[in-house]
Amino acid sequence: MQELMRQFGMILRQITQHKWAVPFMQPVDVLGLGLHDYYEVIEKPMDFSTIKSKMEAKDGNEYKNVREIWADVRLIFTNAMKYNNERDDVHVMAKTLLEKFETKWRQLLPKVGEEEKRRKEEEAEMQLDMQLTQDVAHAKMAKDLSGELDQVEVHLEELRDMVLQNCRKMSTEEKRRLSSAIAKLSPEYINKAVEIFAQGNPDFQASREDVEINMDVQVIKPVSSLSQLYFMAYCKSESTLWKLKFFIKDALQGRGKNSSNINEDNQNNNNKRKREICGALAKTSQKRGKKFPG
């Protein structure tokens, strides 16, 4: 880039040292020459002193590449040709110098193209490096956050288990209401309830269609009538019972239903729910790969 700027500077010196360059070295003296309509015709005035100052600037306003300087040099001459009549001396002088400048610029243009290509490649590589650095930083941040969230989740699970383990013993009436509430769940929630029950009872097995699970006597046995079925969760810990209760409460509230809105005397609805419960129990047993003891 420095070499290119040096060669471009030589072109500028050749142009500015030309005998006809004098009118273009300083800004146009609009007031002194009485050019009252100058700013109406010329949108962006330009001269070689302004170009020189900008080339030497260090405040962020300097030229970024030689093509920007080339554009301003052309602007000097095109402004003069635009404002002055074709027969005016200034117009002829500007046209002549512009042709000389463009001839020398075309000789430098291949090197300008090479430099621009190189700069684009450098910028692309820099952008890629920045992107990779950001990706690595984001990946590390995501990993750290994931680890922290995992720790929080484990801690919350430990606190929940601690709370559940310290819960009071569930009464028989509460257990009865719990088994009744299970019958009101939709199939997907029933499956989840069975999973919660099975997690707290590793020895749990089921393969019969009609099953009674009794938490008090801790036995699993067939029953003769679905109408007599009560889904009584037999558990080895009170925490599983409370987990079921909280899960069922959330599930029923999520569906916009309360236990008080369900008619427990509706035999058809109860029979349907009981069949779903039995089916879910059987599926859970099959997943565990255990057979019901005969």
Short mmCIF file of C-alpha atoms in Angstrom, two decimals:
data_model
loop_
_atom_site.label_atom_id
_atom_site.label_comp_id
_atom_site.label_asym_id
_atom_site.label_seq_id
_atom_site.Cartn_x
_atom_site.Cartn_y
_atom_site.Cartn_z
CA MET A 1 0.00 0.00 0.00
CA GLN A 2 2.82 2.40 0.83
CA GLU A 3 4.52 1.70 -2.49
CA LEU A 4 1.26 2.30 -4.33
CA MET A 5 0.72 5.58 -2.51
CA ARG A 6 4.28 6.60 -3.37
CA GLN A 7 3.71 5.97 -7.08
CA PHE A 8 0.38 7.80 -6.97
CA GLY A 9 2.11 10.72 -5.24
CA MET A 10 4.52 10.97 -8.18
CA ILE A 11 1.55 11.27 -10.55
CA LEU A 12 0.07 14.03 -8.40
CA ARG A 13 3.34 15.97 -8.42
CA GLN A 14 3.55 15.73 -12.20
CA ILE A 15 0.01 17.08 -12.54
CA THR A 16 0.34 19.83 -9.91
CA GLN A 17 3.65 21.01 -11.38
CA HIS A 18 2.07 21.56 -14.75
CA LYS A 19 1.84 25.22 -15.73
CA TRP A 20 -1.94 25.00 -16.04
CA ALA A 21 -2.47 23.56 -12.55
CA VAL A 22 -2.36 26.92 -10.75
CA PRO A 23 -6.15 27.61 -10.82
CA PHE A 24 -6.78 24.27 -9.15
CA MET A 25 -4.26 24.40 -6.31
CA GLN A 26 -6.48 26.33 -3.84
CA PRO A 27 -10.25 26.48 -3.20
CA VAL A 28 -12.17 28.65 -5.64
CA ASP A 29 -12.43 32.24 -4.38
CA VAL A 30 -16.19 32.40 -4.79
CA LEU A 31 -16.65 35.83 -3.16
CA GLY A 32 -13.56 37.45 -4.69
CA LEU A 33 -14.51 36.33 -8.19
CA GLY A 34 -18.18 37.14 -7.67
CA LEU A 35 -19.34 33.60 -8.48
CA HIS A 36 -22.67 33.93 -6.70
CA ASP A 37 -24.17 30.81 -8.23
CA TYR A 38 -21.10 28.60 -7.73
CA TYR A 39 -22.52 26.52 -4.87
CA GLU A 40 -25.78 26.09 -6.76
CA VAL A 41 -23.91 24.43 -9.63
CA ILE A 42 -21.11 22.66 -7.74
CA GLU A 43 -22.26 20.31 -4.99
CA LYS A 44 -18.81 19.34 -3.69
CA PRO A 45 -15.95 21.79 -4.30
CA MET A 46 -12.45 20.29 -4.45
CA ASP A 47 -8.83 21.47 -4.91
CA PHE A 48 -5.31 20.08 -4.56
CA SER A 49 -4.62 21.74 -1.20
CA THR A 50 -7.64 19.99 0.28
CA ILE A 51 -6.45 16.69 -1.17
CA LYS A 52 -2.96 17.22 0.28
CA SER A 53 -4.35 18.00 3.74
CA LYS A 54 -6.52 14.90 3.68
CA MET A 55 -3.60 12.71 2.57
CA GLU A 56 -1.56 13.93 5.54
CA ALA A 57 -4.41 13.76 8.05
CA LYS A 58 -4.09 11.45 11.09
CA ASP A 59 -7.46 12.10 12.69
CA GLY A 60 -9.44 9.38 10.90
CA ASN A 61 -10.42 11.61 8.00
CA GLU A 62 -7.50 10.52 5.82
CA TYR A 63 -7.91 8.61 2.59
CA LYS A 64 -8.28 4.85 2.95
CA ASN A 65 -6.95 3.98 -0.50
CA VAL A 66 -5.67 5.57 -3.72
CA ARG A 67 -9.01 5.16 -5.48
CA GLU A 68 -10.52 7.71 -3.09
CA ILE A 69 -7.75 10.19 -3.99
CA TRP A 70 -8.25 9.48 -7.69
CA ALA A 71 -11.95 10.33 -7.35
CA ASP A 72 -11.19 13.69 -5.69
CA VAL A 73 -8.58 14.61 -8.31
CA ARG A 74 -11.11 13.93 -11.07
CA LEU A 75 -13.64 15.99 -9.12
CA ILE A 76 -11.35 19.04 -9.28
CA PHE A 77 -11.32 19.00 -13.08
CA THR A 78 -14.93 17.92 -13.64
CA ASN A 79 -16.14 20.73 -11.36
CA ALA A 80 -14.15 23.27 -13.43
CA MET A 81 -15.48 21.83 -16.68
CA LYS A 82 -19.04 21.82 -15.34
CA TYR A 83 -19.04 25.43 -14.11
CA ASN A 84 -17.06 27.01 -16.97
CA ASN A 85 -18.07 27.19 -20.62
CA GLU A 86 -16.28 24.87 -23.05
CA ARG A 87 -14.52 27.85 -24.64
CA ASP A 88 -13.30 29.27 -21.34
CA ASP A 89 -9.61 28.87 -20.58
CA VAL A 90 -10.31 27.20 -17.22
CA HIS A 91 -12.50 24.59 -18.92
CA VAL A 92 -9.82 23.83 -21.54
CA MET A 93 -7.07 23.67 -18.90
CA ALA A 94 -9.12 21.33 -16.69
CA LYS A 95 -9.94 19.05 -19.63
CA THR A 96 -6.30 18.84 -20.70
CA LEU A 97 -5.02 18.05 -17.19
CA LEU A 98 -7.78 15.48 -16.65
CA GLU A 99 -6.74 13.62 -19.81
CA LYS A 100 -3.09 13.59 -18.71
CA PHE A 101 -4.08 12.40 -15.23
CA GLU A 102 -6.32 9.61 -16.56
CA THR A 103 -3.55 8.38 -18.85
CA LYS A 104 -1.14 8.03 -15.95
CA TRP A 105 -3.88 6.50 -13.76
CA ARG A 106 -4.58 3.76 -16.30
CA GLN A 107 -0.90 2.79 -16.16
CA LEU A 108 -1.14 2.42 -12.38
CA LEU A 109 -4.55 0.72 -12.39
CA PRO A 110 -3.29 -2.93 -12.62
CA LYS A 111 -1.30 -2.43 -9.42
CA VAL A 112 -4.31 -0.78 -7.83
CA GLY A 113 -6.38 -3.86 -8.69
CA GLU A 114 -3.78 -6.19 -7.17
CA GLU A 115 -3.67 -4.13 -4.00
CA GLU A 116 -7.44 -4.05 -3.69
CA LYS A 117 -7.60 -7.83 -4.17
CA ARG A 118 -4.95 -8.34 -1.50
CA ARG A 119 -6.75 -6.05 0.93
CA LYS A 120 -10.05 -7.86 0.36
CA GLU A 121 -8.37 -11.19 1.07
CA GLU A 122 -6.81 -9.80 4.23
CA GLU A 123 -10.12 -8.35 5.37
CA ALA A 124 -11.89 -11.65 4.65
CA GLU A 125 -9.25 -13.54 6.61
CA MET A 126 -9.50 -11.07 9.45
CA GLN A 127 -13.28 -11.40 9.50
CA LEU A 128 -12.94 -15.18 9.55
CA ASP A 129 -10.48 -15.03 12.44
CA MET A 130 -12.81 -12.71 14.34
CA GLN A 131 -15.75 -15.00 13.67
CA LEU A 132 -13.80 -18.06 14.81
CA THR A 133 -12.72 -16.22 17.95
CA GLN A 134 -16.31 -15.25 18.67
CA ASP A 135 -17.50 -18.80 18.01
CA VAL A 136 -14.93 -20.20 20.42
CA ALA A 137 -15.89 -17.64 23.06
CA HIS A 138 -19.60 -18.35 22.58
CA ALA A 139 -19.01 -22.10 22.72
CA LYS A 140 -17.05 -21.74 25.95
CA MET A 141 -19.73 -19.48 27.40
CA ALA A 142 -22.44 -21.94 26.41
CA LYS A 143 -20.47 -24.80 27.94
CA ASP A 144 -19.92 -22.88 31.17
CA LEU A 145 -23.57 -21.89 31.37
CA SER A 146 -24.66 -25.44 30.62
CA GLY A 147 -22.43 -26.71 33.42
CA GLU A 148 -23.78 -24.13 35.82
CA LEU A 149 -27.37 -24.96 34.87
CA ASP A 150 -26.66 -28.65 35.36
CA GLN A 151 -25.30 -27.92 38.82
CA VAL A 152 -28.32 -25.80 39.65
CA GLU A 153 -30.63 -28.53 38.40
CA VAL A 154 -28.84 -31.16 40.48
CA HIS A 155 -28.97 -28.89 43.51
CA LEU A 156 -32.68 -28.23 43.02
CA GLU A 157 -33.32 -31.94 42.62
CA GLU A 158 -31.44 -32.61 45.85
CA LEU A 159 -33.43 -29.91 47.64
CA ARG A 160 -36.69 -31.30 46.26
CA ASP A 161 -35.80 -34.81 47.38
CA MET A 162 -34.83 -33.48 50.78
CA VAL A 163 -38.15 -31.69 51.11
CA LEU A 164 -40.08 -34.75 49.94
CA GLN A 165 -38.22 -37.05 52.32
CA ASN A 166 -39.15 -34.79 55.21
CA CYS A 167 -42.82 -34.66 54.24
CA ARG A 168 -45.31 -36.01 56.69
CA LYS A 169 -46.84 -39.40 56.11
CA MET A 170 -49.79 -39.33 53.75
CA SER A 171 -53.09 -40.34 55.31
CA THR A 172 -55.29 -43.13 53.99
CA GLU A 173 -57.88 -40.61 52.84
CA GLU A 174 -55.20 -38.65 50.95
CA LYS A 175 -54.07 -41.85 49.29
CA ARG A 176 -57.64 -42.61 48.26
CA ARG A 177 -58.04 -39.14 46.74
CA LEU A 178 -54.71 -39.59 45.00
CA SER A 179 -55.80 -42.83 43.38
CA SER A 180 -59.08 -41.21 42.33
CA ALA A 181 -57.22 -38.25 40.83
CA ILE A 182 -55.00 -40.55 38.77
CA ALA A 183 -58.11 -41.90 37.04
CA LYS A 184 -58.87 -38.39 35.77
CA LEU A 185 -55.60 -38.03 33.88
CA SER A 186 -55.27 -38.18 30.12
CA PRO A 187 -53.34 -41.16 28.65
CA GLU A 188 -50.05 -39.28 28.30
CA TYR A 189 -50.19 -38.08 31.90
CA ILE A 190 -51.13 -41.54 33.09
CA ASN A 191 -48.01 -42.92 31.46
CA LYS A 192 -45.92 -40.29 33.21
CA ALA A 193 -47.56 -41.04 36.55
CA VAL A 194 -46.75 -44.73 36.13
CA GLU A 195 -43.13 -43.84 35.35
CA ILE A 196 -42.89 -41.78 38.54
CA PHE A 197 -44.39 -44.66 40.50
CA ALA A 198 -42.01 -47.17 38.88
CA GLN A 199 -38.95 -45.02 39.57
CA GLY A 200 -39.71 -45.09 43.28
CA ASN A 201 -40.49 -48.80 43.24
CA PRO A 202 -37.85 -50.81 41.34
CA ASP A 203 -39.62 -54.12 42.06
CA PHE A 204 -42.87 -52.95 40.49
CA GLN A 205 -44.21 -55.27 37.76
CA ALA A 206 -47.50 -55.45 35.88
CA SER A 207 -48.77 -57.56 33.00
CA ARG A 208 -52.39 -58.28 33.77
CA GLU A 209 -55.20 -56.17 32.35
CA ASP A 210 -56.95 -55.74 35.71
CA VAL A 211 -54.55 -54.81 38.47
CA GLU A 212 -54.89 -53.39 41.93
CA ILE A 213 -51.79 -51.72 43.33
CA ASN A 214 -52.16 -51.37 47.07
CA MET A 215 -49.66 -49.20 48.87
CA ASP A 216 -50.62 -50.33 52.35
CA VAL A 217 -50.33 -54.08 52.04
CA GLN A 218 -47.67 -53.74 49.29
CA VAL A 219 -49.05 -56.42 47.00
CA ILE A 220 -50.11 -56.51 43.36
CA LYS A 221 -53.07 -58.75 42.59
CA PRO A 222 -55.79 -59.13 39.96
CA VAL A 223 -59.28 -57.87 40.77
CA SER A 224 -62.50 -59.26 39.47
CA SER A 225 -64.27 -56.05 38.51
CA LEU A 226 -63.01 -52.80 37.01
CA SER A 227 -65.72 -50.96 38.88
CA GLN A 228 -64.01 -52.02 42.13
CA LEU A 229 -60.55 -50.91 40.97
CA TYR A 230 -58.76 -48.24 42.94
CA PHE A 231 -55.41 -47.15 41.71
CA MET A 232 -53.66 -47.21 45.09
CA ALA A 233 -49.98 -46.50 44.60
CA TYR A 234 -48.01 -48.95 46.69
CA CYS A 235 -44.75 -47.22 47.55
CA LYS A 236 -41.62 -47.87 49.52
CA SER A 237 -41.25 -44.17 50.36
CA GLU A 238 -43.55 -41.32 51.14
CA SER A 239 -41.57 -39.11 48.71
CA THR A 240 -42.94 -41.03 45.71
CA LEU A 241 -46.49 -40.46 46.91
CA TRP A 242 -45.89 -36.73 47.22
CA LYS A 243 -44.20 -36.61 43.82
CA LEU A 244 -47.29 -38.22 42.34
CA LYS A 245 -49.56 -35.81 44.14
CA PHE A 246 -47.69 -32.73 42.94
CA PHE A 247 -47.46 -34.09 39.39
CA ILE A 248 -51.16 -34.92 39.22
CA LYS A 249 -52.12 -31.53 40.64
CA ASP A 250 -50.04 -29.72 37.98
CA ALA A 251 -51.36 -31.99 35.23
CA LEU A 252 -55.00 -31.40 36.12
CA GLN A 253 -54.52 -27.65 36.52
CA GLY A 254 -52.75 -27.54 33.18
CA ARG A 255 -55.82 -28.96 31.54
CA GLY A 256 -57.97 -26.36 33.28
CA LYS A 257 -59.71 -28.95 35.40
CA ASN A 258 -60.13 -29.45 39.12
CA SER A 259 -61.09 -32.53 40.98
CA SER A 260 -64.28 -30.81 42.10
CA ASN A 261 -65.38 -30.46 38.47
CA ILE A 262 -65.24 -34.22 37.83
CA ASN A 263 -68.21 -36.39 38.58
CA GLU A 264 -66.75 -39.34 40.43
CA ASP A 265 -70.05 -41.21 40.07
CA ASN A 266 -69.81 -41.25 36.28
CA GLN A 267 -69.22 -44.95 35.80
CA ASN A 268 -68.52 -44.81 32.06
CA ASN A 269 -65.79 -42.21 32.46
CA ASN A 270 -64.19 -44.11 35.33
CA ASN A 271 -64.16 -47.32 33.35
CA LYS A 272 -62.42 -45.62 30.45
CA ARG A 273 -59.73 -44.12 32.72
CA LYS A 274 -59.20 -47.41 34.47
CA ARG A 275 -58.62 -49.17 31.17
CA GLU A 276 -56.06 -46.50 30.27
CA ILE A 277 -54.31 -46.99 33.60
CA CYS A 278 -54.13 -50.72 33.13
CA GLY A 279 -52.76 -50.31 29.63
CA ALA A 280 -50.11 -47.91 30.87
CA LEU A 281 -49.11 -50.31 33.63
CA ALA A 282 -48.74 -53.13 31.17
CA LYS A 283 -46.56 -51.01 28.83
CA THR A 284 -44.34 -49.98 31.72
CA SER A 285 -43.87 -53.60 32.72
CA GLN A 286 -42.93 -54.57 29.15
CA LYS A 287 -40.30 -51.84 29.02
CA ARG A 288 -38.74 -53.18 32.19
CA GLY A 289 -38.56 -56.62 30.58
CA LYS A 290 -39.98 -58.38 33.64
CA LYS A 291 -42.82 -60.88 33.81
CA PHE A 292 -45.66 -60.80 36.28
CA PRO A 293 -45.14 -63.61 38.84
CA GLY A 294 -47.72 -66.31 38.31
#
